[in-house]
Tab-separated table of C-alpha atoms and ligand atoms in Angstrom:
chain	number	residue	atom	x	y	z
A	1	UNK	CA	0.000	0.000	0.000
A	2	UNK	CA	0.723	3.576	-1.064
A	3	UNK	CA	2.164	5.916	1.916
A	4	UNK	CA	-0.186	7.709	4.202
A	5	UNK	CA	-0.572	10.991	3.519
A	6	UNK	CA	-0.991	13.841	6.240
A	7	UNK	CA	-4.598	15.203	6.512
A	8	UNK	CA	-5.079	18.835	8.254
A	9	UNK	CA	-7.066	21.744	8.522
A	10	UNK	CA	-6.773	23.871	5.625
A	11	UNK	CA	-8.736	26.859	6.475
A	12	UNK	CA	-12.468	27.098	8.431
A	13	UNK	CA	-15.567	28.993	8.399
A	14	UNK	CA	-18.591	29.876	10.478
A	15	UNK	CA	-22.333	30.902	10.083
A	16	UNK	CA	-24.920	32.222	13.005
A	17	UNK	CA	-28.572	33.108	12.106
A	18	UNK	CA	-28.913	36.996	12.972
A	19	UNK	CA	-32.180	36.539	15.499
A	20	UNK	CA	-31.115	36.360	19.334
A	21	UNK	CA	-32.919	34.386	21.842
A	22	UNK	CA	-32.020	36.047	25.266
A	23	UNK	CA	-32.620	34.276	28.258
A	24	UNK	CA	-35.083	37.362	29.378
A	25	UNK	CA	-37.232	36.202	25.736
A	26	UNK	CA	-37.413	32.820	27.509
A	27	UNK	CA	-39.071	33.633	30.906
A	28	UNK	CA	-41.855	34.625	28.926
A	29	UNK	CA	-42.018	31.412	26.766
A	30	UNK	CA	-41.635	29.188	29.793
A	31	UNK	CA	-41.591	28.913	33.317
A	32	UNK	CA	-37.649	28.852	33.585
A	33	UNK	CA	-34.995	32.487	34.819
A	34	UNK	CA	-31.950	33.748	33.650
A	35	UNK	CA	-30.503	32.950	37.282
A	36	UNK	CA	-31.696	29.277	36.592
A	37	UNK	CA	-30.294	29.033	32.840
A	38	UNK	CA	-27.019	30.636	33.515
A	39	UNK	CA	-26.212	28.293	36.891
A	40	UNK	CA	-26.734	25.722	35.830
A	41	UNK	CA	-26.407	24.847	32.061
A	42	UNK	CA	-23.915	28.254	31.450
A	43	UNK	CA	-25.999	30.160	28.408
A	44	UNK	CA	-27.032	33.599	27.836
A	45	UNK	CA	-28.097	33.512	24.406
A	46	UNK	CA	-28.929	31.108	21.275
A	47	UNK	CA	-29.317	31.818	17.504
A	48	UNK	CA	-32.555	31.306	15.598
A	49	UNK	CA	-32.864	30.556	12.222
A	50	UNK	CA	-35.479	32.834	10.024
A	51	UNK	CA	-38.151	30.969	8.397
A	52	UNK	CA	-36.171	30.966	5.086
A	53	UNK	CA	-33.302	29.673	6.379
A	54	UNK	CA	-32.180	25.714	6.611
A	55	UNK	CA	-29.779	23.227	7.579
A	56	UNK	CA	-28.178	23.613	3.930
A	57	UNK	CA	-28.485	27.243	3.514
A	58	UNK	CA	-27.004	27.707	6.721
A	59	UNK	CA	-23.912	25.270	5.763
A	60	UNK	CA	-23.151	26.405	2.636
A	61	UNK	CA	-22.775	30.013	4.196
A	62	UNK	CA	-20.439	28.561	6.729
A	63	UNK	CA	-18.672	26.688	4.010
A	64	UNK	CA	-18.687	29.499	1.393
A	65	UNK	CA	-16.453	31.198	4.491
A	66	UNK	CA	-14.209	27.917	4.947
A	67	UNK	CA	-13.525	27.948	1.227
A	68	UNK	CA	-12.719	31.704	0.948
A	69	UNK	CA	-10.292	30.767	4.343
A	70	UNK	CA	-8.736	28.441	2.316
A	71	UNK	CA	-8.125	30.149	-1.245
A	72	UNK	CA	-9.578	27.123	-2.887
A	73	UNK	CA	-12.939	26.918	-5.110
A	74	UNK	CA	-15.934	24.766	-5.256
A	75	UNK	CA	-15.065	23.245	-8.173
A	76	UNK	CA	-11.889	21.821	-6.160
A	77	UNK	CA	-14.058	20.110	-3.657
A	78	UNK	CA	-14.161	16.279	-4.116
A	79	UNK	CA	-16.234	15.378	-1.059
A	80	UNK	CA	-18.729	16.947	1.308
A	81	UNK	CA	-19.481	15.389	4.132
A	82	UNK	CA	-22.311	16.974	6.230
A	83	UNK	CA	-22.854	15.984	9.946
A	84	UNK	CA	-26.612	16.891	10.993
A	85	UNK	CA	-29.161	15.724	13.066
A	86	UNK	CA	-31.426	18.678	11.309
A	87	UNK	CA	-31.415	17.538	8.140
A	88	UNK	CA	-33.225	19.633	5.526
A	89	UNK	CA	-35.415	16.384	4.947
A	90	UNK	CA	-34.499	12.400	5.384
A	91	UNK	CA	-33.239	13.052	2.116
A	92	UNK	CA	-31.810	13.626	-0.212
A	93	UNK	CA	-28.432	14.441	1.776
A	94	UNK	CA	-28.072	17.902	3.474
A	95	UNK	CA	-24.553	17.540	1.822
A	96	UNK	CA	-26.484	17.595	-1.724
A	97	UNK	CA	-28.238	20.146	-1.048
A	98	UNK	CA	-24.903	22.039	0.194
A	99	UNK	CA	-23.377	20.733	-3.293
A	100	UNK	CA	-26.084	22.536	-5.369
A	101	UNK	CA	-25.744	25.629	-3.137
A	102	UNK	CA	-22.219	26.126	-3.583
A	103	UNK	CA	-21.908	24.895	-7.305
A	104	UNK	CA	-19.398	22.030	-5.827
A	105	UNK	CA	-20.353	20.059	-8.983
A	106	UNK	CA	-17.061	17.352	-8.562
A	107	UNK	CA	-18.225	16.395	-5.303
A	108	UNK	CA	-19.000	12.574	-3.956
A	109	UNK	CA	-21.523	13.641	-1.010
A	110	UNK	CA	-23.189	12.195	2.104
A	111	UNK	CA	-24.160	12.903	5.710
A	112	UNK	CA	-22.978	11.648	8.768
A	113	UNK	CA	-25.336	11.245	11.542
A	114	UNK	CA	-23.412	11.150	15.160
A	115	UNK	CA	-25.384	13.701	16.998
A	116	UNK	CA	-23.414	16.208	18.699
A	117	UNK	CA	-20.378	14.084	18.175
A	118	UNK	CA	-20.688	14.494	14.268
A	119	UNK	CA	-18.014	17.100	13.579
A	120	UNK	CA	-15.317	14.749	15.040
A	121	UNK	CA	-16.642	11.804	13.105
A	122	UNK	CA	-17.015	13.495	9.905
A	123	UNK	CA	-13.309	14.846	10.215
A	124	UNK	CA	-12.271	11.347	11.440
A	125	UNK	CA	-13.571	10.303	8.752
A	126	UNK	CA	-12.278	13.070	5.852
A	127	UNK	CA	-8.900	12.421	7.424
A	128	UNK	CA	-8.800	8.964	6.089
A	129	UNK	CA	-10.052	9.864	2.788
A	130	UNK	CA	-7.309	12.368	2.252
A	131	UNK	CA	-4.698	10.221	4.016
A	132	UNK	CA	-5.002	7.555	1.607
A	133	UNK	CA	-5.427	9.364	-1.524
A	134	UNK	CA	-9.004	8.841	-2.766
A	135	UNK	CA	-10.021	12.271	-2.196
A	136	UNK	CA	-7.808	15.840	-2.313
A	137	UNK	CA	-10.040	18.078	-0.742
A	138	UNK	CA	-12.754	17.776	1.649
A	139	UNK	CA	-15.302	19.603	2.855
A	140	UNK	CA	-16.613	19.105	6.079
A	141	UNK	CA	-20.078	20.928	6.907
A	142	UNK	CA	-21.471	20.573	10.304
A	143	UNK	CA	-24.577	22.359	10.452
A	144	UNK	CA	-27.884	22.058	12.532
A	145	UNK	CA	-31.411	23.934	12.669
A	146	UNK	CA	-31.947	22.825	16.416
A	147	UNK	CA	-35.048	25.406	16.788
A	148	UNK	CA	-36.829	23.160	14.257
A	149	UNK	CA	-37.281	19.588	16.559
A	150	UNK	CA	-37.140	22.136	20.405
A	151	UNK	CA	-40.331	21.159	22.380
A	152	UNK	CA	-40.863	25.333	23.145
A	153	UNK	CA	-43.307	24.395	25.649
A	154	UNK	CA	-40.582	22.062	26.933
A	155	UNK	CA	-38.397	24.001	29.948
A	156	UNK	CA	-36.368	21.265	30.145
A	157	UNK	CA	-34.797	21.268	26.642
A	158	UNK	CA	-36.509	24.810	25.431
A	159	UNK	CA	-33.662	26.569	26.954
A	160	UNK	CA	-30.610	24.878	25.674
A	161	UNK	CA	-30.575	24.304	22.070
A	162	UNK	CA	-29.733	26.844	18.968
A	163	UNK	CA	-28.919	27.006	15.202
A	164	UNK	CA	-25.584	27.439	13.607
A	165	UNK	CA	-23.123	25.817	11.106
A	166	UNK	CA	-19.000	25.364	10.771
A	167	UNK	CA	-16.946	24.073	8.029
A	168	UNK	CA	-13.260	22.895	7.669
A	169	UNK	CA	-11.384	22.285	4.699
A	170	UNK	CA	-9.297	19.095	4.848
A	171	UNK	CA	-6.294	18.515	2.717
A	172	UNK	CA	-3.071	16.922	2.601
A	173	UNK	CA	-0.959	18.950	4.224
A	174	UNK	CA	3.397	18.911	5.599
A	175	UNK	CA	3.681	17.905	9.326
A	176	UNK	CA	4.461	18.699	12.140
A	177	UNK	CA	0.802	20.025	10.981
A	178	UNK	CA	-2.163	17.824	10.517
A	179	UNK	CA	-4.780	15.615	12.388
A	180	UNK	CA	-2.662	13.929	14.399
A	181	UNK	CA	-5.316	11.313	15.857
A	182	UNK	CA	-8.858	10.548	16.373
A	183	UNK	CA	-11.037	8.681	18.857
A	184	UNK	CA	-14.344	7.166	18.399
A	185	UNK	CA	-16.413	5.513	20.526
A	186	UNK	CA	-20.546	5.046	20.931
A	187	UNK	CA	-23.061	2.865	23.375
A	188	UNK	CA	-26.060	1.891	21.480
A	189	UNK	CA	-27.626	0.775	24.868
A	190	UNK	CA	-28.339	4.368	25.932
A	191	UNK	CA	-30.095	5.477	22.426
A	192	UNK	CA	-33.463	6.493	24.403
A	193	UNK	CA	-32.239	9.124	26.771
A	194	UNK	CA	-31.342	11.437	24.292
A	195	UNK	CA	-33.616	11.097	21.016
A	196	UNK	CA	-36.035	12.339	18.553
A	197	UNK	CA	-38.191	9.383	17.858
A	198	UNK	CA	-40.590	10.543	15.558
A	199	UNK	CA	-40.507	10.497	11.596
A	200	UNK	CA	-38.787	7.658	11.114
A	201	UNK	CA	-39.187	3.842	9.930
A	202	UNK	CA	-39.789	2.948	13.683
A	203	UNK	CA	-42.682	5.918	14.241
A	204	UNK	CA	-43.726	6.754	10.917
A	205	UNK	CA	-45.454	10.602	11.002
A	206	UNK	CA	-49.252	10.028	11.605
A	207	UNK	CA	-51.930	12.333	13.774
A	208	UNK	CA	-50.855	10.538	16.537
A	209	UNK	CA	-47.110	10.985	16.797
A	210	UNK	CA	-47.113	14.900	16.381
A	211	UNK	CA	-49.892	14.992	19.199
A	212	UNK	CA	-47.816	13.052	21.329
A	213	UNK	CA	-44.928	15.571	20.653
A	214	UNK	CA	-42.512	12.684	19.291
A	215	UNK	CA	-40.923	15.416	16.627
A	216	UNK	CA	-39.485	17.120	19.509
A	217	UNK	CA	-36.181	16.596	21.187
A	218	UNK	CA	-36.519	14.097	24.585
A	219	UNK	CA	-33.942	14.043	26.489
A	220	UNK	CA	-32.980	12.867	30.284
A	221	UNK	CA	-30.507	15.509	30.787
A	222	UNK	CA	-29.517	14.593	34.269
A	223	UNK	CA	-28.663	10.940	32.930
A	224	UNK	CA	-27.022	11.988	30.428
A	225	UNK	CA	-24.851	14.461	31.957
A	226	UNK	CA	-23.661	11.514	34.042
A	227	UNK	CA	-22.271	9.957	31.036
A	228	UNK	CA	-20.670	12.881	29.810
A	229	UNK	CA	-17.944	14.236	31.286
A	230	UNK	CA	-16.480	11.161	32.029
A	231	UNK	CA	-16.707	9.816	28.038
A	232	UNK	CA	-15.251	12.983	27.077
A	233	UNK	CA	-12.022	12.567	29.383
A	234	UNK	CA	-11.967	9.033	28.364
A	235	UNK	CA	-12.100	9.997	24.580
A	236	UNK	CA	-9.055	12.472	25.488
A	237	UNK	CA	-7.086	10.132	27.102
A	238	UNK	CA	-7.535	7.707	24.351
A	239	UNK	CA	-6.786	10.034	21.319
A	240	UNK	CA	-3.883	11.588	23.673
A	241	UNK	CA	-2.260	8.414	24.131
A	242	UNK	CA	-2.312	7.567	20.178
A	243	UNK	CA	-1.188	10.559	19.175
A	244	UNK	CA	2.311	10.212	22.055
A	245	UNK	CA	1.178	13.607	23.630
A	246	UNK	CA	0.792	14.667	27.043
A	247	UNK	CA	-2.135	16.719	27.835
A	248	UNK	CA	-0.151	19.859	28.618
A	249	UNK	CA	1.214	19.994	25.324
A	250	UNK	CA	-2.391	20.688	24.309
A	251	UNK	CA	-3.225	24.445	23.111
A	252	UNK	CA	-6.693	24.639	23.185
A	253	UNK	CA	-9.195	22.244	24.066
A	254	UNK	CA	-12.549	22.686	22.140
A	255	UNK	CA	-15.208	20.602	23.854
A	256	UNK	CA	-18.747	20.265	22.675
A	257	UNK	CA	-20.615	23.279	24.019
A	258	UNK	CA	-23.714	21.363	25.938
A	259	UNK	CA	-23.560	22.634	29.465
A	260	UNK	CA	-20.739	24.204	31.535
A	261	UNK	CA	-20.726	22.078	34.600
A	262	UNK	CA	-20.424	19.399	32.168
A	263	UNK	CA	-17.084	21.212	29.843
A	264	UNK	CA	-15.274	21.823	33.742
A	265	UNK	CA	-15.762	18.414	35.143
A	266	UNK	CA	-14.324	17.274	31.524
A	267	UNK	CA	-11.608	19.395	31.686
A	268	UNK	CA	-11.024	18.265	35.742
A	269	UNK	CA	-10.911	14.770	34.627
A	270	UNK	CA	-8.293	15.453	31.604
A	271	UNK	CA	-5.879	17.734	34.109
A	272	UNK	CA	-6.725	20.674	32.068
A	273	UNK	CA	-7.039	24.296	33.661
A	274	UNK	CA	-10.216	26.420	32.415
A	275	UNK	CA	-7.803	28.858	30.569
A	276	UNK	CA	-6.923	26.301	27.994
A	277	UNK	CA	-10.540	25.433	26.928
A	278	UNK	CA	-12.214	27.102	24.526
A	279	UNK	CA	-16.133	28.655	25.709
A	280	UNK	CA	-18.685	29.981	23.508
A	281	UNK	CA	-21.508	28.041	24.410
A	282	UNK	CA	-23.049	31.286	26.513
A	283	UNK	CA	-23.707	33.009	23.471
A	284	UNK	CA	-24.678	29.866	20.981
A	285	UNK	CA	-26.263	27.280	23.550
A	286	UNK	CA	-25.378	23.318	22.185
A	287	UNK	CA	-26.163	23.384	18.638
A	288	UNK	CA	-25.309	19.773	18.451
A	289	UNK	CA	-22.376	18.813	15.591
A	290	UNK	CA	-22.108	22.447	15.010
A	291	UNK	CA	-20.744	23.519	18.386
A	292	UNK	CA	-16.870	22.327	18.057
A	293	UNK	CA	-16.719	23.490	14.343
A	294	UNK	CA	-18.304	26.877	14.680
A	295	UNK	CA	-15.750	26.903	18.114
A	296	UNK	CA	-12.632	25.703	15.646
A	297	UNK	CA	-13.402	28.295	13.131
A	298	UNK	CA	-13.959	31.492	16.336
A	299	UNK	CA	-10.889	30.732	18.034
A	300	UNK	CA	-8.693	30.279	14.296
A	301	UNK	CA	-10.484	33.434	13.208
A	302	UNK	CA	-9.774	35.294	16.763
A	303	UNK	CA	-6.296	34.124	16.883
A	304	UNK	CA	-6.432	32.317	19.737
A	305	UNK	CA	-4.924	29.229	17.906
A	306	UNK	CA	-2.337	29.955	14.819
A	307	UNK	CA	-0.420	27.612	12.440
A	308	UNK	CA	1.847	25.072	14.931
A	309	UNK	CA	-0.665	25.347	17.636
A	310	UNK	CA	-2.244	21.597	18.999
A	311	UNK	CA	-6.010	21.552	19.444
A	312	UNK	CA	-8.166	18.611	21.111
A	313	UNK	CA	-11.104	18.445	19.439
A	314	UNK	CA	-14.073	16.693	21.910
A	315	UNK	CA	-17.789	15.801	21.715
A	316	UNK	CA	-20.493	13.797	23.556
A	317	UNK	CA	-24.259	13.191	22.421
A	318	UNK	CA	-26.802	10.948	21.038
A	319	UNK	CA	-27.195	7.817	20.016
A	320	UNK	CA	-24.761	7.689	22.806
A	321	UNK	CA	-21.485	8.689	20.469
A	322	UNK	CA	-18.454	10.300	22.012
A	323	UNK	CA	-15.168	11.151	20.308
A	324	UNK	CA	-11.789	13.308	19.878
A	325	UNK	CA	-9.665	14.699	17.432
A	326	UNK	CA	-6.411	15.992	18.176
A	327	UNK	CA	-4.952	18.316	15.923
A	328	UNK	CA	-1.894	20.949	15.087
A	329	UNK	CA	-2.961	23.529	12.970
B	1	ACO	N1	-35.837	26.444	34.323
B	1	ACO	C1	-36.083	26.225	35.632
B	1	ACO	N2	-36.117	25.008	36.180
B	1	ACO	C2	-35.862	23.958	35.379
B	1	ACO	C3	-35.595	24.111	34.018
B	1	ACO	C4	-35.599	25.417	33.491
B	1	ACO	N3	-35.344	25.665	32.192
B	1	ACO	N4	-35.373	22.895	33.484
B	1	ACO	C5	-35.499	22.007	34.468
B	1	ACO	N5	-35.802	22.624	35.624
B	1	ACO	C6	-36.026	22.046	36.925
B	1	ACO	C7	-36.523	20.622	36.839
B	1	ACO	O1	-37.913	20.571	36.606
B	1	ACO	C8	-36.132	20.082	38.195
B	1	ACO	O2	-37.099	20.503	39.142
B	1	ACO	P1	-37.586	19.510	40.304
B	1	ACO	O3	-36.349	19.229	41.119
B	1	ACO	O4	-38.626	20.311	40.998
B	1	ACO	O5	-38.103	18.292	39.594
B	1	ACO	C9	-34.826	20.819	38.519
B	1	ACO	O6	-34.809	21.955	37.641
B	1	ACO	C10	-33.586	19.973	38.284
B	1	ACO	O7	-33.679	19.313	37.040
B	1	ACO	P2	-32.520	18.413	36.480
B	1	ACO	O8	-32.894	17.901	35.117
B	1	ACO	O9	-32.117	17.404	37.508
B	1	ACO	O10	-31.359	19.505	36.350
B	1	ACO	P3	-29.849	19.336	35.992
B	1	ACO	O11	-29.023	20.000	36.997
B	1	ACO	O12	-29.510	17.923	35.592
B	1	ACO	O13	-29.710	20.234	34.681
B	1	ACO	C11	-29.545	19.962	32.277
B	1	ACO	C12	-30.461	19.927	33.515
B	1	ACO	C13	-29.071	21.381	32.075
B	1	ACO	C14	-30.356	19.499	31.071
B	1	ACO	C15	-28.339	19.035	32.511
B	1	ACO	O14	-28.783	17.795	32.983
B	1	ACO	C16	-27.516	18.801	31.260
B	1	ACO	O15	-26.850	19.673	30.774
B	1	ACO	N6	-27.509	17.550	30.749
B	1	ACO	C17	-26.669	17.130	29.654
B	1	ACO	C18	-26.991	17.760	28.343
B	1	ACO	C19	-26.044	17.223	27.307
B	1	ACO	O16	-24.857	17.107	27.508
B	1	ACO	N7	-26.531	16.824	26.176
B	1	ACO	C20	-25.615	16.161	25.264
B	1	ACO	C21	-25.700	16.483	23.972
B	1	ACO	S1	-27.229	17.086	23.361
B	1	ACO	C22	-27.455	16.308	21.845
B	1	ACO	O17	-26.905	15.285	21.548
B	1	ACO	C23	-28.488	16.936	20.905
């Protein structure tokens, strides 16, 4: 077999819808307080999409900016690989959809469905398809319309989800820079404490499923912030270990922005002081697979991270999935 080839991060992008949802908008939506919101899930604000706006037309914005980052053109794509839990419909692919929108007219496409987790499996996955040659350039869209499946009668989920999309451009690129390792990992076994289980093969749409709400977002939150923390230390450890890197070498550590009692006990468990990981959940909320892309693409973009800097990429959510990327930009 060929030699591997180095995958990394070629240049990212972002997209947030312009309509704020405040906190203060949400006492009068539901019987939930600022005081309550901010102690103990960490947010401020969320995005909202406008009624035009989707899942694809969302991503392709973000993606039009990840493009632009890296001097290359649509017609240079070869993949896209979407990860979404909002699709714009079953299907076709949100990453078709994204194709048309941008003109990408070389592009092999799919989706990835990994919940929050699907930004680190859709650049696991891009990784190998650069690394081996198939593809040059990928094009990784993680995008979600959250406000579309939130229960907003629902104060126990109402108050934490929002809309947004990130992109990264993968390529082969020379190391020391590059994706240096990834981490996968999922437990089947817990799929019902964090789902959506209408629409699909299992509860096909009928009268009775939207009146029993089952197009909505369920989740046991307290359950599942048990889980949590502790997969997304494991997932660090693991990817750390691969990759022959301590944890203090790390940069930056992007975590997936669901709740901030859950990103410090992470980041407790890893050895990892709170200066070192990357927060922007207080003005987004979780928007699922977009939260560590959109966070990537702020802190490049910001400067907090520059070429040569090592970022640990980390994520927790449905189905359950967990995972890490660790990378030097
Ligand atoms: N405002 C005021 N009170 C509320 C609200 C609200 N918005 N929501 C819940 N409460 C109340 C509850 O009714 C409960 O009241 P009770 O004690 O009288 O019954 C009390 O607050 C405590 O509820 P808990 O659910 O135990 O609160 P907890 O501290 O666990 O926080 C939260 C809830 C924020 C959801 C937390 O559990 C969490 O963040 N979980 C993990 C979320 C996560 O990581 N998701 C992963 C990815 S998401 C994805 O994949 C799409």
């Amino acid at each position: 077999m060929a030699e591997l080839l180095t995958a990394g991060v070629v240049g990212t992008g972002m997209y947030v819808p312009e309509k704020v949802l405040t906190n203060a908008d949400l006492e009068k939506m539901v019987d939930t307080n600022d005081e309550w919101i901010t102690s103990r899930v960490g947010i401020k604000e969320r995005r909202i999409a406008a009624p035009g706006e989707t899942t694809s037309s969302m991503g392709a914005a973000a993606a039009r900016a990840a493009l632009a980052d890296a001097g290359i053109t649509a017609a240079e794509v070869d993949l896209i690989i979407t990860a979404t839990i909002t699709p714009d419909m079953p299907w076709p692919s949100t990453a078709c959809f994204i194709q048309r929108a941008l003109g990408a007219t070389r592009a092999a496409c799919f989706d990835v469905e990994a919940a929050c987790t699907g930004f680190v499996y859709a650049l696991s996955l891009a990784r190998n398809y650069v690394a081996t040659g198939m593809y040059r350039t990928v094009l990784v869209v993680a995008a979600e319309t959250l406000s579309r499946i939130t229960d907003w009668e629902d104060r126990n989920t109402a108050v934490l989800f929002g809309d947004a999309a990130g992109a990264a451009v993968i390529k082969a690129v020379a190391p020391p820079a590059g994706i240096l390792a990834t981490h996968l990992g999922a437990d089947g076994s817990k799929g019902e404490l964090l789902e959506m289980p209408g629409g699909g093969s299992r509860h096909p749409t009928s009268h009775e499923t939207v009146e029993a709400r089952m197009h909505f977002i369920r989740m046991k939150g307290n359950e599942v912030f048990k889980h949590a923390a502790r997969a997304m230390a494991h997932s660090n450890s693991e990817v750390l270990a691969k990759a022959g890197i301590t944890i203090d070498q790390v940069d930056l550590l992007i975590p997936h922005q669901a709740n901030m009692r859950i990103i410090e006990a992470a980041a407790r468990l890893s050895k990892l002081p709170m200066e070192k990981v990357y927060l922007n959940l207080m003005h987004y909320g979780n928007t699922s697979a977009a939260t560590t892309a959109v966070a990537l693409a702020e802190a490049r973009r910001d400067k907090r991270v520059g070429p040569g800097s090592l970022c640990l990429l980390v994520a927790f959510g449905g189905g359950f999935t967990w995972g890490a990327c660790l990378l030097r930009l």
